[in-house]
């Protein structure tokens, strides 16, 4: 893990850009003498890890006493997009506008992303936990499909917040029953890209004894800020 | 409103028993110099307002800086039960055990309860808000059916937490769209007495711009304690 820049923010949070092999990432850490728990924050939709609303959440969470790491998955942010990725995204947008079924396009696009991203998260986790000031346990927050795979494959993940689980690849829908860590499952009730009933079915399927669903009205990007605070309290119960 | 006894609890909360006409109730107030917001806490199922898990919630909430009032509705707690009430309850239990439809029994039982309880809450509200140390705004927490009616009829209710909305009388299902105050709708995912899909449909129907659904696995009495804390933070956002 090579740190390539750092910036001390006005809330006392240190933001450091890093690379790990081909993976670019950002690590936000609070001003803390004691080691802090780590939260892996994952996003989708081709978004950049420097997208302002993702950064605002990461900074706020770091200021509550967590190390927060985000990476750009293959085809996201700073990383090259393949022609196949671009085509799949264009197909997805077109099909959604036309109200056509999107499962197969989604599967062809997100299935491989999960397979590529999860090993990168595990390598990142090794490197992050070797840094001074970062202790276990580890939480995961964000994109549902990657989170399911990581929660099943990676025993160091102790609790997870999943967002927008309407479309999830078949493999992860099947793995949901194997997820047993405490979950906070966050749903936008009118999410244009995530069918509500499928998200509710996925919540039902998780094997976790402690799982909580939070749902709010509005579309994909309309999550109210208080859910960020609720998420941090959820992690506080399980990681601190 | 006549206070008939008082007890200072070890968390600094003062618990006072009162009567208002035929209505017996309890008021919990924190040790506070400034006026505190009021939360009306309503329950169902023939429970007594002194049921330990209701009292634990009321005391905890009072200690967070709220006045909390509970009353025994007609046919509940200290109040006489009519032969018709007893018969309806017995019919309901028998039908549930047999897996038979319970809508008509429920309607015959809870419909009139709502009609009788809501005026008692409004009279109680007048008396409670006239007490020193209790200011507006007012929140409501508990039984969904009474809460819907009260939220529609009573402009002093500024925010409400509803619990277990699977069976709600027809009149209140129709009124749900008229509810526009901020809501926290709490659902036990496997509530034996409250069909999940009906509760989700009711959440969908509320007219409120801010409404949040919280769901946890388990039966009717299995709500995790952290939901009490979440409820208090919800009221903190809207009443303080």
Short mmCIF file of C-alpha atoms in Angstrom, two decimals, chain A residues 3-18 26-31 50 55 59 62:
data_model
loop_
_atom_site.label_atom_id
_atom_site.label_comp_id
_atom_site.label_asym_id
_atom_site.label_seq_id
_atom_site.Cartn_x
_atom_site.Cartn_y
_atom_site.Cartn_z
CA UNK A 3 0.19 6.55 0.15
CA UNK A 4 0.37 9.18 -2.57
CA UNK A 5 -1.16 12.22 -0.89
CA UNK A 6 -2.69 13.31 2.39
CA UNK A 7 -4.93 16.13 3.53
CA UNK A 8 -5.89 17.12 7.08
CA UNK A 9 -9.58 18.12 7.00
CA UNK A 10 -11.17 20.71 9.28
CA UNK A 11 -12.97 18.04 11.36
CA UNK A 12 -9.57 16.58 12.36
CA UNK A 13 -9.95 13.72 9.90
CA UNK A 14 -6.89 12.77 7.85
CA UNK A 15 -7.73 11.78 4.25
CA UNK A 16 -5.03 9.79 2.46
CA UNK A 17 -5.06 8.63 -1.14
CA UNK A 18 -3.38 5.30 -1.74
CA UNK A 26 -8.87 6.65 0.02
CA UNK A 27 -8.45 6.15 3.74
CA UNK A 28 -10.04 8.54 6.22
CA UNK A 29 -8.85 8.31 9.83
CA UNK A 30 -9.88 10.32 12.89
CA UNK A 31 -7.57 12.11 15.27
CA UNK A 50 -14.55 10.99 -4.58
CA UNK A 55 -17.06 11.49 0.77
CA UNK A 59 -15.75 11.88 6.63
CA UNK A 62 -14.39 8.82 10.40
#
